[in-house]
mmCIF file of C-alpha atoms in Angstrom:
data_model
loop_
_atom_site.group_PDB
_atom_site.id
_atom_site.type_symbol
_atom_site.label_atom_id
_atom_site.label_comp_id
_atom_site.label_asym_id
_atom_site.label_seq_id
_atom_site.Cartn_x
_atom_site.Cartn_y
_atom_site.Cartn_z
ATOM 1 C CA LYS A 1 -70.825 29.166 -13.857
ATOM 2 C CA LEU A 2 -68.318 30.842 -15.205
ATOM 3 C CA GLY A 3 -70.140 33.083 -18.123
ATOM 4 C CA GLY A 4 -68.390 35.648 -19.473
ATOM 5 C CA ASN A 5 -66.727 36.314 -23.039
ATOM 6 C CA ILE A 6 -65.131 33.269 -24.899
ATOM 7 C CA ARG A 7 -62.975 33.745 -27.905
ATOM 8 C CA PHE A 8 -61.629 31.079 -30.189
ATOM 9 C CA ASP A 9 -58.476 32.256 -32.163
ATOM 10 C CA ILE A 10 -57.266 30.232 -35.226
ATOM 11 C CA THR A 11 -54.168 30.699 -36.819
ATOM 12 C CA PRO A 12 -54.246 29.695 -40.485
ATOM 13 C CA PRO A 13 -51.035 27.361 -41.422
ATOM 14 C CA TYR A 14 -47.940 29.101 -42.400
ATOM 15 C CA TRP A 15 -44.820 28.256 -44.061
ATOM 16 C CA GLY A 16 -41.679 28.243 -41.416
ATOM 17 C CA ASP A 17 -38.376 28.054 -43.201
ATOM 18 C CA ARG A 18 -36.396 28.201 -40.108
ATOM 19 C CA LEU A 19 -32.476 29.061 -40.274
ATOM 20 C CA GLY A 20 -29.829 28.407 -37.888
ATOM 21 C CA ALA A 21 -26.539 30.270 -37.558
ATOM 22 C CA TYR A 22 -22.978 29.719 -35.732
ATOM 23 C CA GLU A 23 -20.068 32.453 -36.282
ATOM 24 C CA GLY A 24 -21.353 33.060 -39.904
ATOM 25 C CA ALA A 25 -22.167 29.528 -40.979
ATOM 26 C CA VAL A 26 -25.699 29.313 -41.940
ATOM 27 C CA VAL A 27 -27.595 25.786 -42.116
ATOM 28 C CA ARG A 28 -30.953 25.346 -43.837
ATOM 29 C CA ASN A 29 -33.527 23.067 -41.545
ATOM 30 C CA PRO A 30 -34.684 20.231 -44.027
ATOM 31 C CA TYR A 31 -37.899 19.746 -41.560
ATOM 32 C CA ALA A 32 -39.023 23.272 -42.352
ATOM 33 C CA LYS A 33 -42.770 22.784 -43.090
ATOM 34 C CA THR A 34 -46.104 24.082 -42.839
ATOM 35 C CA THR A 35 -47.049 24.899 -39.257
ATOM 36 C CA LYS A 36 -50.568 24.609 -37.771
ATOM 37 C CA ALA A 37 -51.292 26.369 -34.797
ATOM 38 C CA LEU A 38 -55.132 26.341 -32.532
ATOM 39 C CA ASN A 39 -55.079 28.774 -29.740
ATOM 40 C CA ALA A 40 -58.225 28.905 -27.417
ATOM 41 C CA ASP A 41 -58.917 31.385 -24.834
ATOM 42 C CA VAL A 42 -61.731 31.664 -21.746
ATOM 43 C CA TRP A 43 -61.626 34.669 -20.155
ATOM 44 C CA ARG A 44 -64.086 36.771 -17.760
ATOM 45 C CA ARG A 45 -63.791 40.274 -15.765
ATOM 46 C CA TRP A 46 -65.508 40.881 -12.812
ATOM 47 C CA ASP A 47 -65.963 44.729 -11.424
ATOM 48 C CA LEU A 48 -66.666 44.247 -7.769
ATOM 49 C CA ARG A 49 -67.067 46.898 -5.125
ATOM 50 C CA GLY A 50 -63.555 48.153 -4.422
ATOM 51 C CA ALA A 51 -62.165 45.360 -6.491
ATOM 52 C CA GLU A 52 -61.376 44.000 -9.751
ATOM 53 C CA LEU A 53 -61.038 40.454 -10.715
ATOM 54 C CA ASN A 54 -59.621 38.496 -13.715
ATOM 55 C CA LEU A 55 -59.797 35.028 -14.833
ATOM 56 C CA ALA A 56 -58.426 33.119 -18.183
ATOM 57 C CA LEU A 57 -58.187 29.620 -19.479
ATOM 58 C CA TYR A 58 -55.998 28.816 -22.284
ATOM 59 C CA VAL A 59 -55.069 26.017 -24.458
ATOM 60 C CA ARG A 60 -52.285 26.446 -27.140
ATOM 61 C CA SER A 61 -51.522 23.946 -29.465
ATOM 62 C CA GLU A 62 -48.681 23.971 -32.484
ATOM 63 C CA SER A 63 -47.786 21.197 -34.888
ATOM 64 C CA GLY A 64 -45.207 20.859 -37.482
ATOM 65 C CA GLY A 65 -42.681 22.879 -35.910
ATOM 66 C CA ALA A 66 -39.065 22.812 -36.276
ATOM 67 C CA ALA A 67 -35.844 23.720 -34.298
ATOM 68 C CA VAL A 68 -32.064 24.042 -34.719
ATOM 69 C CA GLU A 69 -29.767 23.798 -31.933
ATOM 70 C CA HIS A 70 -25.840 24.195 -32.792
ATOM 71 C CA PHE A 71 -23.476 22.349 -30.489
ATOM 72 C CA TRP A 72 -19.740 21.199 -30.533
ATOM 73 C CA ASP A 73 -19.912 17.421 -31.680
ATOM 74 C CA ASP A 74 -17.313 15.646 -29.367
ATOM 75 C CA LEU A 75 -17.841 12.935 -31.274
ATOM 76 C CA SER A 76 -16.670 13.991 -34.831
ATOM 77 C CA GLY A 77 -14.598 16.982 -33.403
ATOM 78 C CA LYS A 78 -16.656 19.400 -35.546
ATOM 79 C CA TYR A 79 -19.128 22.225 -34.801
ATOM 80 C CA SER A 80 -22.551 20.223 -35.810
ATOM 81 C CA ALA A 81 -26.431 21.361 -35.820
ATOM 82 C CA LEU A 82 -29.146 18.846 -34.947
ATOM 83 C CA MET A 83 -32.445 19.658 -37.193
ATOM 84 C CA ALA A 84 -35.162 18.883 -35.456
ATOM 85 C CA GLY A 85 -38.709 18.981 -36.783
ATOM 86 C CA GLN A 86 -42.074 17.078 -36.824
ATOM 87 C CA THR A 87 -42.742 18.408 -33.249
ATOM 88 C CA TRP A 88 -46.534 18.391 -31.660
ATOM 89 C CA VAL A 89 -46.606 20.800 -28.483
ATOM 90 C CA VAL A 90 -49.650 21.777 -26.524
ATOM 91 C CA ALA A 91 -49.824 23.965 -23.695
ATOM 92 C CA SER A 92 -52.615 25.090 -21.363
ATOM 93 C CA GLY A 93 -53.231 26.978 -18.252
ATOM 94 C CA CYS A 94 -54.956 29.198 -15.849
ATOM 95 C CA GLU A 95 -54.477 32.847 -14.859
ATOM 96 C CA ALA A 96 -56.172 34.888 -12.604
ATOM 97 C CA SER A 97 -55.768 38.384 -10.495
ATOM 98 C CA LEU A 98 -57.566 39.902 -8.289
ATOM 99 C CA THR A 99 -57.019 43.827 -7.207
ATOM 100 C CA LEU A 100 -58.324 45.261 -3.704
ATOM 101 C CA ARG A 101 -58.815 49.169 -3.081
ATOM 102 C CA PRO A 102 -59.156 48.979 0.536
ATOM 103 C CA ALA A 103 -58.280 52.635 0.941
ATOM 104 C CA ARG A 104 -57.919 55.982 -0.836
ATOM 105 C CA GLY A 105 -54.919 55.969 -2.690
ATOM 106 C CA LEU A 106 -54.057 52.099 -2.100
ATOM 107 C CA THR A 107 -54.358 48.813 -4.040
ATOM 108 C CA ILE A 108 -53.340 45.455 -3.252
ATOM 109 C CA THR A 109 -52.805 43.147 -6.329
ATOM 110 C CA ALA A 110 -52.412 39.316 -5.968
ATOM 111 C CA HIS A 111 -51.660 36.971 -9.340
ATOM 112 C CA GLY A 112 -51.267 33.625 -10.033
ATOM 113 C CA THR A 113 -50.641 31.476 -12.703
ATOM 114 C CA ILE A 114 -50.280 27.797 -13.536
ATOM 115 C CA GLY A 115 -49.499 26.123 -16.764
ATOM 116 C CA TRP A 116 -48.174 22.910 -18.286
ATOM 117 C CA MET A 117 -46.388 21.937 -21.818
ATOM 118 C CA PHE A 118 -47.231 18.643 -23.168
ATOM 119 C CA PRO A 119 -45.109 17.222 -25.949
ATOM 120 C CA LEU A 120 -47.029 14.810 -27.863
ATOM 121 C CA GLU A 121 -45.098 13.767 -30.679
ATOM 122 C CA TYR A 122 -41.500 12.351 -30.368
ATOM 123 C CA GLY A 123 -40.231 13.928 -33.455
ATOM 124 C CA THR A 124 -37.074 13.309 -35.683
ATOM 125 C CA ALA A 125 -33.923 15.204 -36.675
ATOM 126 C CA ASP A 126 -30.473 15.062 -38.495
ATOM 127 C CA ILE A 127 -27.305 16.036 -37.340
ATOM 128 C CA VAL A 128 -25.521 18.077 -39.918
ATOM 129 C CA ALA A 129 -21.853 19.301 -39.916
ATOM 130 C CA VAL A 130 -21.910 23.111 -40.066
ATOM 131 C CA GLU A 131 -18.588 23.346 -41.898
ATOM 132 C CA ASP A 132 -19.842 21.433 -45.133
ATOM 133 C CA GLY A 133 -23.110 20.737 -44.705
ATOM 134 C CA THR A 134 -22.318 17.133 -44.598
ATOM 135 C CA THR A 135 -24.799 14.440 -42.817
ATOM 136 C CA THR A 136 -23.545 12.771 -39.692
ATOM 137 C CA ALA A 137 -27.070 11.095 -38.656
ATOM 138 C CA SER A 138 -30.499 11.310 -40.292
ATOM 139 C CA LYS A 139 -33.767 10.519 -38.878
ATOM 140 C CA VAL A 140 -32.620 10.403 -35.729
ATOM 141 C CA HIS A 141 -35.471 9.512 -33.197
ATOM 142 C CA LEU A 142 -36.139 12.484 -30.208
ATOM 143 C CA ASN A 143 -36.971 11.029 -27.171
ATOM 144 C CA THR A 144 -38.771 14.166 -25.500
ATOM 145 C CA ILE A 145 -42.162 12.725 -24.593
ATOM 146 C CA ASP A 146 -41.671 11.302 -21.452
ATOM 147 C CA HIS A 147 -39.732 14.003 -19.610
ATOM 148 C CA SER A 148 -40.228 17.077 -21.380
ATOM 149 C CA SER A 149 -43.434 18.327 -19.402
ATOM 150 C CA SER A 150 -43.061 21.806 -17.872
ATOM 151 C CA PRO A 151 -45.624 22.252 -15.196
ATOM 152 C CA GLN A 152 -44.950 26.010 -13.195
ATOM 153 C CA LEU A 153 -46.974 27.658 -10.720
ATOM 154 C CA ALA A 154 -46.177 31.554 -10.241
ATOM 155 C CA THR A 155 -47.499 33.797 -7.560
ATOM 156 C CA ALA A 156 -46.930 37.724 -6.830
ATOM 157 C CA LEU A 157 -48.396 39.893 -4.412
ATOM 158 C CA VAL A 158 -48.073 43.497 -4.975
ATOM 159 C CA ALA A 159 -48.918 46.520 -2.834
ATOM 160 C CA ARG A 160 -48.962 50.404 -3.808
ATOM 161 C CA TYR A 161 -49.899 53.497 -1.999
ATOM 162 C CA PHE A 162 -50.019 57.090 -3.671
ATOM 163 C CA THR A 163 -49.264 59.594 -1.041
ATOM 164 C CA PRO A 164 -51.157 62.934 -0.591
ATOM 165 C CA ARG A 165 -48.208 64.424 -1.608
ATOM 166 C CA GLY A 166 -47.815 62.325 -5.164
ATOM 167 C CA TRP A 167 -45.115 59.710 -3.800
ATOM 168 C CA LEU A 168 -45.897 56.307 -5.120
ATOM 169 C CA ILE A 169 -44.435 53.376 -2.330
ATOM 170 C CA GLY A 170 -44.998 49.688 -3.210
ATOM 171 C CA ALA A 171 -43.728 46.357 -2.252
ATOM 172 C CA GLU A 172 -43.672 42.919 -4.168
ATOM 173 C CA TRP A 173 -43.462 39.360 -3.529
ATOM 174 C CA ALA A 174 -43.210 36.810 -6.131
ATOM 175 C CA TYR A 175 -43.210 32.987 -5.414
ATOM 176 C CA VAL A 176 -42.625 30.216 -8.363
ATOM 177 C CA ALA A 177 -42.671 26.504 -8.133
ATOM 178 C CA TRP A 178 -42.632 23.198 -9.854
ATOM 179 C CA ARG A 179 -40.089 24.188 -12.580
ATOM 180 C CA VAL A 180 -37.535 22.179 -14.368
ATOM 181 C CA MET A 181 -34.722 22.646 -16.201
ATOM 182 C CA ASN A 182 -34.704 22.983 -20.122
ATOM 183 C CA HIS A 183 -33.319 19.784 -21.771
ATOM 184 C CA SER A 184 -31.106 19.605 -24.867
ATOM 185 C CA LEU A 185 -32.700 18.156 -27.536
ATOM 186 C CA LEU A 186 -29.517 16.442 -28.460
ATOM 187 C CA LEU A 187 -28.695 14.730 -25.253
ATOM 188 C CA THR A 188 -32.433 13.231 -26.096
ATOM 189 C CA SER A 189 -32.147 12.058 -29.448
ATOM 190 C CA ASP A 190 -31.275 8.613 -30.056
ATOM 191 C CA TYR A 191 -27.453 10.049 -31.334
ATOM 192 C CA ILE A 192 -26.686 9.933 -28.007
ATOM 193 C CA LEU A 193 -28.981 7.808 -25.921
ATOM 194 C CA GLU A 194 -27.359 4.900 -28.250
ATOM 195 C CA ARG A 195 -23.946 5.497 -27.290
ATOM 196 C CA ASN A 196 -21.880 3.965 -24.567
ATOM 197 C CA LEU A 197 -23.615 5.379 -21.687
ATOM 198 C CA SER A 198 -23.660 3.961 -18.057
ATOM 199 C CA PRO A 199 -26.983 3.962 -16.425
ATOM 200 C CA GLU A 200 -26.416 6.874 -14.374
ATOM 201 C CA ASP A 201 -25.320 8.679 -17.430
ATOM 202 C CA TRP A 202 -28.277 8.136 -19.327
ATOM 203 C CA LYS A 203 -30.442 9.155 -16.221
ATOM 204 C CA LEU A 204 -28.459 12.713 -16.402
ATOM 205 C CA CYS A 205 -29.575 13.105 -20.147
ATOM 206 C CA THR A 206 -33.442 12.091 -19.714
ATOM 207 C CA LYS A 207 -34.295 13.265 -16.457
ATOM 208 C CA ALA A 208 -36.409 16.425 -15.948
ATOM 209 C CA ILE A 209 -34.243 18.227 -13.278
ATOM 210 C CA ASP A 210 -36.145 19.914 -10.475
ATOM 211 C CA LEU A 211 -35.113 23.558 -10.091
ATOM 212 C CA GLY A 212 -36.887 23.913 -6.773
ATOM 213 C CA ASP A 213 -39.104 26.761 -5.454
ATOM 214 C CA ALA A 214 -37.707 30.885 -5.192
ATOM 215 C CA HIS A 215 -39.259 33.602 -4.202
ATOM 216 C CA ASN A 216 -38.147 37.154 -4.263
ATOM 217 C CA VAL A 217 -39.214 40.213 -2.232
ATOM 218 C CA GLY A 218 -38.778 44.079 -3.709
ATOM 219 C CA LEU A 219 -39.588 47.754 -2.618
ATOM 220 C CA PHE A 220 -39.982 50.265 -4.891
ATOM 221 C CA VAL A 221 -40.598 54.305 -4.484
ATOM 222 C CA TRP A 222 -41.753 57.096 -7.581
ATOM 223 C CA ARG A 223 -42.174 60.744 -7.581
ATOM 224 C CA LYS A 224 -42.893 63.287 -10.059
ATOM 225 C CA PHE A 225 -41.587 66.638 -9.945
ATOM 226 C CA GLY A 226 -43.088 68.374 -13.232
ATOM 227 C CA PRO A 227 -40.836 67.261 -16.110
ATOM 228 C CA LEU A 228 -38.540 65.221 -13.640
ATOM 229 C CA SER A 229 -39.327 61.674 -12.340
ATOM 230 C CA LEU A 230 -37.464 59.648 -9.754
ATOM 231 C CA SER A 231 -37.657 56.052 -9.188
ATOM 232 C CA LEU A 232 -35.767 53.986 -6.676
ATOM 233 C CA SER A 233 -36.150 50.400 -6.233
ATOM 234 C CA VAL A 234 -34.431 47.385 -4.355
ATOM 235 C CA ARG A 235 -34.600 44.095 -5.340
ATOM 236 C CA ASN A 236 -34.186 40.665 -3.425
ATOM 237 C CA LEU A 237 -34.532 42.511 -0.372
ATOM 238 C CA LEU A 238 -34.278 39.553 1.654
ATOM 239 C CA ASN A 239 -30.750 38.466 -0.145
ATOM 240 C CA PHE A 240 -31.571 35.075 -1.148
ATOM 241 C CA THR A 241 -28.488 34.249 -3.155
ATOM 242 C CA ASN A 242 -29.175 29.968 -3.149
ATOM 243 C CA ALA A 243 -32.375 29.793 -5.235
ATOM 244 C CA TYR A 244 -32.330 29.148 -9.156
ATOM 245 C CA SER A 245 -33.530 31.405 -11.426
ATOM 246 C CA GLY A 246 -33.358 29.084 -14.577
ATOM 247 C CA GLY A 247 -31.233 26.149 -15.618
ATOM 248 C CA TYR A 248 -30.381 24.378 -18.901
ATOM 249 C CA GLN A 249 -28.783 21.237 -19.912
ATOM 250 C CA PRO A 250 -25.821 22.161 -22.349
ATOM 251 C CA SER A 251 -25.104 19.742 -25.679
ATOM 252 C CA ARG A 252 -21.945 18.431 -24.608
ATOM 253 C CA LEU A 253 -20.451 15.160 -24.149
ATOM 254 C CA ALA A 254 -17.028 14.140 -22.348
ATOM 255 C CA ILE A 255 -15.219 11.313 -23.676
ATOM 256 C CA VAL A 256 -13.515 9.258 -21.493
ATOM 257 C CA GLU A 257 -11.044 6.473 -23.072
ATOM 258 C CA SER A 258 -9.470 3.281 -21.598
ATOM 259 C CA ASP A 259 -8.096 0.592 -22.922
ATOM 260 C CA THR A 260 -11.154 -1.524 -23.177
ATOM 261 C CA LYS A 261 -13.663 0.835 -24.195
ATOM 262 C CA ILE A 262 -14.719 4.420 -24.860
ATOM 263 C CA SER A 263 -17.841 6.071 -22.686
ATOM 264 C CA TYR A 264 -19.342 9.208 -23.138
ATOM 265 C CA THR A 265 -20.433 11.255 -20.245
ATOM 266 C CA PRO A 266 -22.690 14.399 -20.403
ATOM 267 C CA HIS A 267 -21.654 17.883 -19.018
ATOM 268 C CA ALA A 268 -23.083 18.932 -15.935
ATOM 269 C CA PRO A 269 -26.202 21.145 -15.908
ATOM 270 C CA LYS A 270 -25.894 24.834 -15.752
ATOM 271 C CA PHE A 271 -27.894 26.598 -13.452
ATOM 272 C CA GLN A 272 -28.560 30.772 -12.974
ATOM 273 C CA TYR A 273 -28.915 31.974 -9.470
ATOM 274 C CA ILE A 274 -30.947 35.127 -7.931
ATOM 275 C CA TYR A 275 -29.229 38.103 -8.079
ATOM 276 C CA PRO A 276 -28.174 39.009 -4.646
ATOM 277 C CA ARG A 277 -29.821 42.635 -2.979
ATOM 278 C CA HIS A 278 -29.449 45.179 -5.174
ATOM 279 C CA ALA A 279 -30.817 48.771 -5.644
ATOM 280 C CA TYR A 280 -31.534 50.723 -8.756
ATOM 281 C CA LEU A 281 -31.995 54.558 -9.276
ATOM 282 C CA THR A 282 -33.457 55.906 -12.345
ATOM 283 C CA ILE A 283 -33.880 59.671 -12.822
ATOM 284 C CA THR A 284 -35.982 60.657 -16.150
ATOM 285 C CA TYR A 285 -36.582 64.122 -17.711
ATOM 286 C CA GLU A 286 -39.324 64.677 -19.646
ATOM 287 C CA PHE A 287 -38.537 67.660 -22.484
#
């Protein structure tokens, strides 16, 4: 039996007049409409002997949202905007934390979260030229349901120790998994998919690329001397540099012309890597 406190939050409909800007040009999203959101949370806290346990379950739903994505349109040679709307997204997950106090001044905390995002509506979009506002394509179909689910698992373990002389010494380890690259709405639209794409390029536009697992280790020390405090931290202690911290799909197509046809190839995905080992020194003075 879960027990505890149950809270339901219902957000009333609101008007979202979404705008997008690129180099000073502002484009109004014609899909701006009433947005409905529903959030439900179930949470519980247990105070145990020498320990504390927190557990939360959540479901969040938003429908009627809108988005503006600016890009350089290789097809027309102009800056354009994809005006997306009519979306319905549901996110759900579980969060938990356990804090142990095995000795005086020592705390060990374990965090964990797992969640999913499910687009439940394909949606449509218009392609609009930013310079003059003309519509290049209207009611473009967005292919977002089949590949846009984004499960993610994240865990962390943090140990802190306050010494009798007032020093705080700590270590942390974090691990993430089940992550996928952020997709471009443009590349998943019929505006692109109906072009002359090879089967390989079609997969590049629609496949959810797995970013793989990543973990990080850090150390930190803190001490207060009256109004002065000193903080030193070392991040990525083990110097992992071949793991991704994130990634995204650029909204670009390369045009390849031959004597017989014109084909379009999506630009390669962009990835951000975990920073190499580095240290921070912070000195704070309180007046």
